[in-house]
mmCIF file of C-alpha atoms in Angstrom:
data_model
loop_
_atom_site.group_PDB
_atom_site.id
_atom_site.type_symbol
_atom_site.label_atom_id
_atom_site.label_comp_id
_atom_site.label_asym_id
_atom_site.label_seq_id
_atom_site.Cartn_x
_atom_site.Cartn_y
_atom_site.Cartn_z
ATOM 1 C CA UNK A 29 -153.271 -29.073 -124.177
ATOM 2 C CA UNK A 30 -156.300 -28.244 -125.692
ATOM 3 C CA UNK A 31 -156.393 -29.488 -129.092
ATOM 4 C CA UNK A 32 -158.661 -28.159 -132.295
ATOM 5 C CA UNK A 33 -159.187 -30.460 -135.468
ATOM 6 C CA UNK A 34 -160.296 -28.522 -138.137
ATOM 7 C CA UNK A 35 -162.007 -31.242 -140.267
ATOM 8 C CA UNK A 36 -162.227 -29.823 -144.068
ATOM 9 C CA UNK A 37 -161.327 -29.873 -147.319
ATOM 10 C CA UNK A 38 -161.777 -26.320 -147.780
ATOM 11 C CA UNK A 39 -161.481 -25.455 -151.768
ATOM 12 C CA UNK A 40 -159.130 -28.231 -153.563
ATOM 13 C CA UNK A 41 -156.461 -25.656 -156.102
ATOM 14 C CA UNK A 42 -156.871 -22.640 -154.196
ATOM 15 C CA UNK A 43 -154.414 -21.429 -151.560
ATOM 16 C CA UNK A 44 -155.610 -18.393 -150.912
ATOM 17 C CA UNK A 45 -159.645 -19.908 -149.780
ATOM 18 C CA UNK A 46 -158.232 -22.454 -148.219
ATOM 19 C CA UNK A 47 -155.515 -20.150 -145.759
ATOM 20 C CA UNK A 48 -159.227 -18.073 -144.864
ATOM 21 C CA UNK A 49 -160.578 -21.337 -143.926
ATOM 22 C CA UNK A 50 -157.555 -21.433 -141.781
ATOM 23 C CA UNK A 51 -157.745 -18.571 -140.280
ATOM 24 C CA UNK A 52 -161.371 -18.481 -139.233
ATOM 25 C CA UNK A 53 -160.752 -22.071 -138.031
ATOM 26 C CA UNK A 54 -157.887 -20.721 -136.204
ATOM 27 C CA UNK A 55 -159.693 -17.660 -134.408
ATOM 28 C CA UNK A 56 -162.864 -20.093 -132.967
ATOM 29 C CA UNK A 57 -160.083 -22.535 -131.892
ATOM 30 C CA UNK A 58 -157.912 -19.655 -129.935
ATOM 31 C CA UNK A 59 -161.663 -18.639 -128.681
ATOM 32 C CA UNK A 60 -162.053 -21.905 -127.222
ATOM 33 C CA UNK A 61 -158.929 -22.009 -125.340
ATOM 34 C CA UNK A 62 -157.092 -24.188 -127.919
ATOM 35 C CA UNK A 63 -153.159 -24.033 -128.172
ATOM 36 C CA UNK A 64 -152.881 -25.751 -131.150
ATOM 37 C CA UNK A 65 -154.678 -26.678 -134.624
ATOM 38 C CA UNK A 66 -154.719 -29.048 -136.644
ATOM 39 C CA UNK A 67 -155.361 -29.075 -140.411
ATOM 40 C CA UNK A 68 -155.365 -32.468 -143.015
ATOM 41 C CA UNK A 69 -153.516 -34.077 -145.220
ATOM 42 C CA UNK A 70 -152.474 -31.686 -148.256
ATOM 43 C CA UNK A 71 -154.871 -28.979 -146.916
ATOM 44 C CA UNK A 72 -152.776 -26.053 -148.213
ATOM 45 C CA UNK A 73 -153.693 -27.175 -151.678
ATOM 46 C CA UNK A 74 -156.468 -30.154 -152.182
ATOM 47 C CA UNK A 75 -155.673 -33.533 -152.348
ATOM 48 C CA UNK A 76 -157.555 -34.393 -155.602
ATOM 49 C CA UNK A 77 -156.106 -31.834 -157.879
ATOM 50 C CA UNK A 78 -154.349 -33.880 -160.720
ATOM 51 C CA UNK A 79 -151.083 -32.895 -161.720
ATOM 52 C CA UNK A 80 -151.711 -28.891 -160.157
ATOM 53 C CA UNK A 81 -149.253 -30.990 -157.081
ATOM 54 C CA UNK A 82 -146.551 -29.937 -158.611
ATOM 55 C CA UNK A 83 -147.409 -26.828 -159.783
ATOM 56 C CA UNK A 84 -148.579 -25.480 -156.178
ATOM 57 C CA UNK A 85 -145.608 -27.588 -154.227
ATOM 58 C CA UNK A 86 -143.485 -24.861 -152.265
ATOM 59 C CA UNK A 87 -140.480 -25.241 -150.239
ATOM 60 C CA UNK A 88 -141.047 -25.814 -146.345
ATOM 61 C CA UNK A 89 -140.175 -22.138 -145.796
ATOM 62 C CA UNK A 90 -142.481 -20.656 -148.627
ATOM 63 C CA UNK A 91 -145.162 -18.489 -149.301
ATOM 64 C CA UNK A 92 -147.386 -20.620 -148.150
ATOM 65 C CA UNK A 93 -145.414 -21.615 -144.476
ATOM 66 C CA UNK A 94 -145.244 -17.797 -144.197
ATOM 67 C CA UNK A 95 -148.848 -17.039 -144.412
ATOM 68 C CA UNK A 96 -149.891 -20.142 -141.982
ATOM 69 C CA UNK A 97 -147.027 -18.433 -139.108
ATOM 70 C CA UNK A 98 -149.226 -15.235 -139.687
ATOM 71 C CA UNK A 99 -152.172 -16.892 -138.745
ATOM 72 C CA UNK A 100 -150.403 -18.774 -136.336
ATOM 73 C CA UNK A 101 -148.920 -15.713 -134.913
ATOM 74 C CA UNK A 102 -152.037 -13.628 -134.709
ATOM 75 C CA UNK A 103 -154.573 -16.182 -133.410
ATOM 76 C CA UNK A 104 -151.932 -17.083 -131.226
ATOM 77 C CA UNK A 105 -151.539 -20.986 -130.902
ATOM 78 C CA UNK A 106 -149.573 -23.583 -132.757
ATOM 79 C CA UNK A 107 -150.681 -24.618 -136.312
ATOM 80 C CA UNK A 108 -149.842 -28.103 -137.912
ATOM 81 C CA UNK A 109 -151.058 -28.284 -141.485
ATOM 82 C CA UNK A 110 -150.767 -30.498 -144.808
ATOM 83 C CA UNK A 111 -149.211 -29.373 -148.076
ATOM 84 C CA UNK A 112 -147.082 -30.813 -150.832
ATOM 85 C CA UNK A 113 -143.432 -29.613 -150.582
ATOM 86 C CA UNK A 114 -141.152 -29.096 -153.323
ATOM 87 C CA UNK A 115 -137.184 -29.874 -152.421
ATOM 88 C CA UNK A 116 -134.869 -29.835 -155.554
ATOM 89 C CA UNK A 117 -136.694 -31.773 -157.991
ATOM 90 C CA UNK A 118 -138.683 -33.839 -155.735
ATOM 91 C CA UNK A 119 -142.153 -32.988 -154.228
ATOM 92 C CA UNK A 120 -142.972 -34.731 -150.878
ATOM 93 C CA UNK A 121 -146.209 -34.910 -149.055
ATOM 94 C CA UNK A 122 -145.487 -33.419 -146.361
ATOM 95 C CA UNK A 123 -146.893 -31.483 -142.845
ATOM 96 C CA UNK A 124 -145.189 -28.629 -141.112
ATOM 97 C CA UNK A 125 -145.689 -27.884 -137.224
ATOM 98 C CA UNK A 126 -145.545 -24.069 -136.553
ATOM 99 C CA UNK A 127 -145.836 -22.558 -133.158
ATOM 100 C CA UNK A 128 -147.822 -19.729 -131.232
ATOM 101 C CA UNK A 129 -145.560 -16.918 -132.247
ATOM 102 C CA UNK A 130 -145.139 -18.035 -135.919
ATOM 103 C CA UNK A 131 -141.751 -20.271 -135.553
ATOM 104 C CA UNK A 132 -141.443 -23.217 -138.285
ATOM 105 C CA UNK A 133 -140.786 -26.147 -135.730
ATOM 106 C CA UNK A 134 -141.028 -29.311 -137.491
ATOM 107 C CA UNK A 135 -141.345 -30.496 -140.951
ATOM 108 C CA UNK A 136 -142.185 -34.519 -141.780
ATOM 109 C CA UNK A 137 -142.971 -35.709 -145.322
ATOM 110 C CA UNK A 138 -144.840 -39.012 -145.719
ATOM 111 C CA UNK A 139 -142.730 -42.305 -145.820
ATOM 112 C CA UNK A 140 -145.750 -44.644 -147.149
ATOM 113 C CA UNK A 141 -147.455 -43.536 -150.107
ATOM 114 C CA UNK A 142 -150.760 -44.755 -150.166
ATOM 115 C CA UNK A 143 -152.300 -46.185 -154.130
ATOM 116 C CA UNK A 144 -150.905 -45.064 -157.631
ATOM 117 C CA UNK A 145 -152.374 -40.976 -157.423
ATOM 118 C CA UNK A 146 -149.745 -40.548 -154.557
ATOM 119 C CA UNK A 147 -147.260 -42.767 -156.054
ATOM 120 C CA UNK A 148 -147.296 -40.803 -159.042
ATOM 121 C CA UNK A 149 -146.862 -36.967 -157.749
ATOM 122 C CA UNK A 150 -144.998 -37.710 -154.341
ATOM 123 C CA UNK A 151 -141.486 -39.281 -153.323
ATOM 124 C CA UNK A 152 -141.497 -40.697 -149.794
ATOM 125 C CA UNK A 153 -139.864 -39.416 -147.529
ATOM 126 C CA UNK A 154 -137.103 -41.551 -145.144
ATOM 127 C CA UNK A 155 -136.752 -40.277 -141.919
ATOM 128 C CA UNK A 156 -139.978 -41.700 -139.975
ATOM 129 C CA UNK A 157 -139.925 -39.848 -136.392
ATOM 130 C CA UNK A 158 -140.310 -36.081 -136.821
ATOM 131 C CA UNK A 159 -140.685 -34.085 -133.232
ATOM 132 C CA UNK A 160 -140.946 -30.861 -131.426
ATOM 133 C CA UNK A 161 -141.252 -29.464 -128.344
ATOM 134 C CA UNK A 162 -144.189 -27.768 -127.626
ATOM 135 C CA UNK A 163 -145.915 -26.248 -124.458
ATOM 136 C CA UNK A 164 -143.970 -28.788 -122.784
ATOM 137 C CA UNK A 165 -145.060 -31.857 -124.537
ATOM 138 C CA UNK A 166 -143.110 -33.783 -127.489
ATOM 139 C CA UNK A 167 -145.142 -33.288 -130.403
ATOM 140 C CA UNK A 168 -144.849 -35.827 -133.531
ATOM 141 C CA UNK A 169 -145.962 -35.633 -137.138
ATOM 142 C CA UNK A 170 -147.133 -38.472 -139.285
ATOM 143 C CA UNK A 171 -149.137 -38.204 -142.859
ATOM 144 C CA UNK A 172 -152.237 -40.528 -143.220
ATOM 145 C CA UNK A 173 -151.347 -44.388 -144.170
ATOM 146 C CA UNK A 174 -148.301 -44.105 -142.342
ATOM 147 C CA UNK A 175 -150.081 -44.351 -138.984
ATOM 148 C CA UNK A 176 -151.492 -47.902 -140.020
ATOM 149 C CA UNK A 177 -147.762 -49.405 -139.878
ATOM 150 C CA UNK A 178 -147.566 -50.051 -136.233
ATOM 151 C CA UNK A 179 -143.318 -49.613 -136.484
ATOM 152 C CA UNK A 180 -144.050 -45.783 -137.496
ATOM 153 C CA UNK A 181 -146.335 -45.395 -133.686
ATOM 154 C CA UNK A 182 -144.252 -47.607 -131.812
ATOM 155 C CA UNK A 183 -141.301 -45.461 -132.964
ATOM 156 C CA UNK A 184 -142.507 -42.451 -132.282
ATOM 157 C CA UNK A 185 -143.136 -43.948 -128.757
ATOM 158 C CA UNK A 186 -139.936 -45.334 -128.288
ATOM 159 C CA UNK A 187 -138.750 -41.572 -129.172
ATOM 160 C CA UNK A 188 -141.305 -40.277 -126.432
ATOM 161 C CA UNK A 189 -143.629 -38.766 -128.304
ATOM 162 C CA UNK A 190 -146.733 -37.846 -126.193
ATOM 163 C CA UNK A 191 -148.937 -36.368 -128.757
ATOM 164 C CA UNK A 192 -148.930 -37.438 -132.743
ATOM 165 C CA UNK A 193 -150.605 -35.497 -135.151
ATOM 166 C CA UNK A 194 -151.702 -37.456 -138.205
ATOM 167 C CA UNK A 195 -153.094 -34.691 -140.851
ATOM 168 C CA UNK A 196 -154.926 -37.144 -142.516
ATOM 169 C CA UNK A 197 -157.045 -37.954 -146.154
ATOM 170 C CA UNK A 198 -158.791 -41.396 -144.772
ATOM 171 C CA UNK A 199 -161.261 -42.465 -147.793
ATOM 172 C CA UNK A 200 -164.152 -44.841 -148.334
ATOM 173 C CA UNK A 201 -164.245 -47.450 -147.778
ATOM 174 C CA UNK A 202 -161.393 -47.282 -144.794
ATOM 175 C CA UNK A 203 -163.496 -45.473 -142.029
ATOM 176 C CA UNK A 204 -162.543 -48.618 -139.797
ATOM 177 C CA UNK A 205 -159.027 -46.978 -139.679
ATOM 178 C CA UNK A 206 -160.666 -43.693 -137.820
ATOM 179 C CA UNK A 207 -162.662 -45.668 -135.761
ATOM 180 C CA UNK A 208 -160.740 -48.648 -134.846
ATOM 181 C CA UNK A 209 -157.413 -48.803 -135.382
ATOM 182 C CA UNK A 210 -156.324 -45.062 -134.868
ATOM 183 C CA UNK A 211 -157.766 -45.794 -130.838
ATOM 184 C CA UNK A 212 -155.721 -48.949 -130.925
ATOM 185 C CA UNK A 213 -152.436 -47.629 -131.798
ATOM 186 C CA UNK A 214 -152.799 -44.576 -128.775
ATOM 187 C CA UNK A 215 -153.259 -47.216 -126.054
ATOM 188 C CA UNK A 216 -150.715 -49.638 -127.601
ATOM 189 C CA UNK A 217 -147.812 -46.914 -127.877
ATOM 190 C CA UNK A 218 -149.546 -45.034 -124.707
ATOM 191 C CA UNK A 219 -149.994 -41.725 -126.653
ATOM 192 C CA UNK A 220 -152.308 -39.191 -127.817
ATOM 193 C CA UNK A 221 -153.124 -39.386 -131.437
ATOM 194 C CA UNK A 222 -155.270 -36.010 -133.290
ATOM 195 C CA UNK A 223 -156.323 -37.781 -136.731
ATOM 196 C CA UNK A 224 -157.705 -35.093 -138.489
ATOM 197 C CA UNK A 225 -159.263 -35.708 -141.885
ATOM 198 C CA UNK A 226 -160.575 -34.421 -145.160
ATOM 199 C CA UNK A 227 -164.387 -34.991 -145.871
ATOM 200 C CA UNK A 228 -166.998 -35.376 -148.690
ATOM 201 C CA UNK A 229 -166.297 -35.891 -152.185
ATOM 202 C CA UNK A 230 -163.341 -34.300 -154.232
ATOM 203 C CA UNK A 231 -162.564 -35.903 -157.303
ATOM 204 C CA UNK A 232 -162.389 -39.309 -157.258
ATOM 205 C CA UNK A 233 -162.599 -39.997 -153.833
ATOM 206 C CA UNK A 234 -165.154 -39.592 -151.519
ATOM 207 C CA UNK A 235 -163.228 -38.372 -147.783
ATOM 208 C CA UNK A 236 -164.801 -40.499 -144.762
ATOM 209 C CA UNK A 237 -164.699 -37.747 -141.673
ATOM 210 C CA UNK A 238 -164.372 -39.334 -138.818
ATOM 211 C CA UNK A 239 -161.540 -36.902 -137.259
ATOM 212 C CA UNK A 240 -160.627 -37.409 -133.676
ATOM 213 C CA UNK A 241 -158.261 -36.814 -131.188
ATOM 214 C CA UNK A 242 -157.750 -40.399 -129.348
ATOM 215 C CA UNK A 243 -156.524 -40.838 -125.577
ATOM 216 C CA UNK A 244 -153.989 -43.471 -123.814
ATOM 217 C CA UNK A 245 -156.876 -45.203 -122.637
ATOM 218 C CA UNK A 246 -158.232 -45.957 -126.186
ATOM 219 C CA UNK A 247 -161.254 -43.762 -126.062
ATOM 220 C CA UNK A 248 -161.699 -40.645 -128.467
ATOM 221 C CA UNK A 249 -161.865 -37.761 -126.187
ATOM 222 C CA UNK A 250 -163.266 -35.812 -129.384
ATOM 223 C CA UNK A 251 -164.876 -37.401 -132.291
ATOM 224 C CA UNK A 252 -166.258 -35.466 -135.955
ATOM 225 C CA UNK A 253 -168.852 -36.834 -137.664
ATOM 226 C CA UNK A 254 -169.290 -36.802 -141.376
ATOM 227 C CA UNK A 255 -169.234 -33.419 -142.508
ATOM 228 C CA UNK A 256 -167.008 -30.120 -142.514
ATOM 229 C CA UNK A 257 -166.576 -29.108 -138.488
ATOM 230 C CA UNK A 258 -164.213 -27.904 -135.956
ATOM 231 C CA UNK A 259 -163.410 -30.351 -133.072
ATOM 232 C CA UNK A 260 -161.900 -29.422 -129.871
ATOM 233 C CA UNK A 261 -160.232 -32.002 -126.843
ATOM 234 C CA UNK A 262 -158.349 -32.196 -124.148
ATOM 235 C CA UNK A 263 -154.711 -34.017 -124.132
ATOM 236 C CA UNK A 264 -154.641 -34.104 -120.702
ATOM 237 C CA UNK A 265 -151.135 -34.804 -119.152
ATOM 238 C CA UNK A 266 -152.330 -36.414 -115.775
ATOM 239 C CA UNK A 267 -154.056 -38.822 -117.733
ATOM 240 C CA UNK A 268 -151.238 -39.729 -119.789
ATOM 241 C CA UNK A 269 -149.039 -40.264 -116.837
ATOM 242 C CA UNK A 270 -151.375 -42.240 -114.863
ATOM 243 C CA UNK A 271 -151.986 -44.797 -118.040
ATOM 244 C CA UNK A 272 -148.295 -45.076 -119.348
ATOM 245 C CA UNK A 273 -147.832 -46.178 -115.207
ATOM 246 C CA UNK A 274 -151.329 -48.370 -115.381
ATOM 247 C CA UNK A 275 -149.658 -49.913 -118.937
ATOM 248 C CA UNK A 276 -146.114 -50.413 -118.956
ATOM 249 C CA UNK A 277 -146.519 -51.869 -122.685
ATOM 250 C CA UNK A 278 -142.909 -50.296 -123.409
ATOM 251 C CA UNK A 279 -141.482 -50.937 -120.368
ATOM 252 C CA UNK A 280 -142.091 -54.579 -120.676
ATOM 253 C CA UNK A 281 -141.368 -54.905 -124.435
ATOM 254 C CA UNK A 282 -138.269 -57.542 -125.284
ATOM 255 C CA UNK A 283 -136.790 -56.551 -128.020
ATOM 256 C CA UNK A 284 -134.438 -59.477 -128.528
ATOM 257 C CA UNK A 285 -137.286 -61.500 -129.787
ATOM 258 C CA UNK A 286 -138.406 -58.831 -132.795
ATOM 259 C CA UNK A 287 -135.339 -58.819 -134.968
ATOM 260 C CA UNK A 288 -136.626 -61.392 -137.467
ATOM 261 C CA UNK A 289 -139.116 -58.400 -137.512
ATOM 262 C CA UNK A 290 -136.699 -56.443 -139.251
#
């Protein structure tokens, strides 16, 4: 499945610029053969935008879900996208999966909340492996700092996830994460990963780039740099076959021996 990071942080407080981002993103990605697109980490809204969270947090199925299935639905490919979620009287950090013909198909909200802005404005979510089907692959959803907890990945392989998408707002000085670890954890849970982050400065923080879609074999099969672009990759399933046989990492796991683990 060809895969399209869209690596931006589009205009932090406003919706409306940042669904025409999405859209032209999602018009050179159908162009270029893609069947899905990715989006970061809170990229309905901004990240850095104080306590304006709570005041532009909508529930999974809002204005805001509706508008992304339109885009989904007339560029036609799948669409998996950040934004903070309001549920009663919580707000979440949270990504929603939406396929080619504008269908809501998963919805994840982050279960590690990473330093005191997110601590402040989110609750965490509890239910850690969030998939769909989708063109005939299992499709998971993590947020960010929960991919650097090697139980969230190695659940999500244990679950048979074959592609995790990690909508993503990886900051200096953590760039390692993109271009170390993130490989790491694909050939260790024998998976495709599509990390796919903000960049530049907003606020406080200054967003590291770095965006790439990482193979079974531990190589990026697409890699950003360090400013605003649109990266496309193969997750090819042959591949991922042919390494979960050539590593049999879960296969040969004994599980007995982890439970002072937990």
């Amino acid at each position: 499945m060809r895969t399209a990071l869209l690596q931006s942080s589009g205009r932090p407080g406003s919706v409306v610029e940042n669904l025409k981002v999405l859209d032209e993103a999602a018009a050179r990605a159908a162009a270029a053969g893609a069947g899905l697109l990715a989006a970061p980490e809170l990229f309905l809204t901004g990240y850095a935008i104080g306590d304006a969270v709570g005041r532009l947090a909508e529930p999974a199925d809002g204005a805001g879900a509706a508008a992304v299935a339109g885009i989904a639905a007339r560029r036609g490919l799948a669409i998996a996208y950040g934004y903070p979620e309001r549920a009663g009287g919580a707000v979440h950090n949270s990504a929603q999966l939406i396929s080619a013909d504008g269908t809501r198909l998963a919805n994840y909200r982050k279960t590690h909340l990473f330093g005191g802005f997110e601590q402040a404005h989110f609750t965490p979510g509890d239910r850690p492996v969030v998939q769909a089907e989708l063109n005939g692959r299992t499709v998971g959803l993590l947020i960010c700092y929960d991919v650097e907890f090697p139980e969230n990945v190695r659940a999500h392989a244990l679950a048979g996830t074959d592609l995790l998408v990690v909508p993503t707002a990886l900051m200096h000085p953590y760039q390692f994460v993109a271009e170390s670890l993130v490989p790491v954890r694909a050939f260790e849970n024998q998976m495709y990963i599509a990390y796919v982050n903000r960049v530049g400065p907003e606020g406080e923080f200054e967003f590291a780039g770095l965006s790439a879609l990482a193979g079974p074999d531990g190589v990026a099969r697409g890699r950003a740099g360090r400013t605003a672009e649109l990266v496309l990759a193969d997750a090819d399933p042959d591949l991922l076959t042919a390494s979960r046989e050539a590593n049999p990492y879960l296969r040969d796991r004994r599980p007995g021996l982890y439970r002072s683990l937990v």
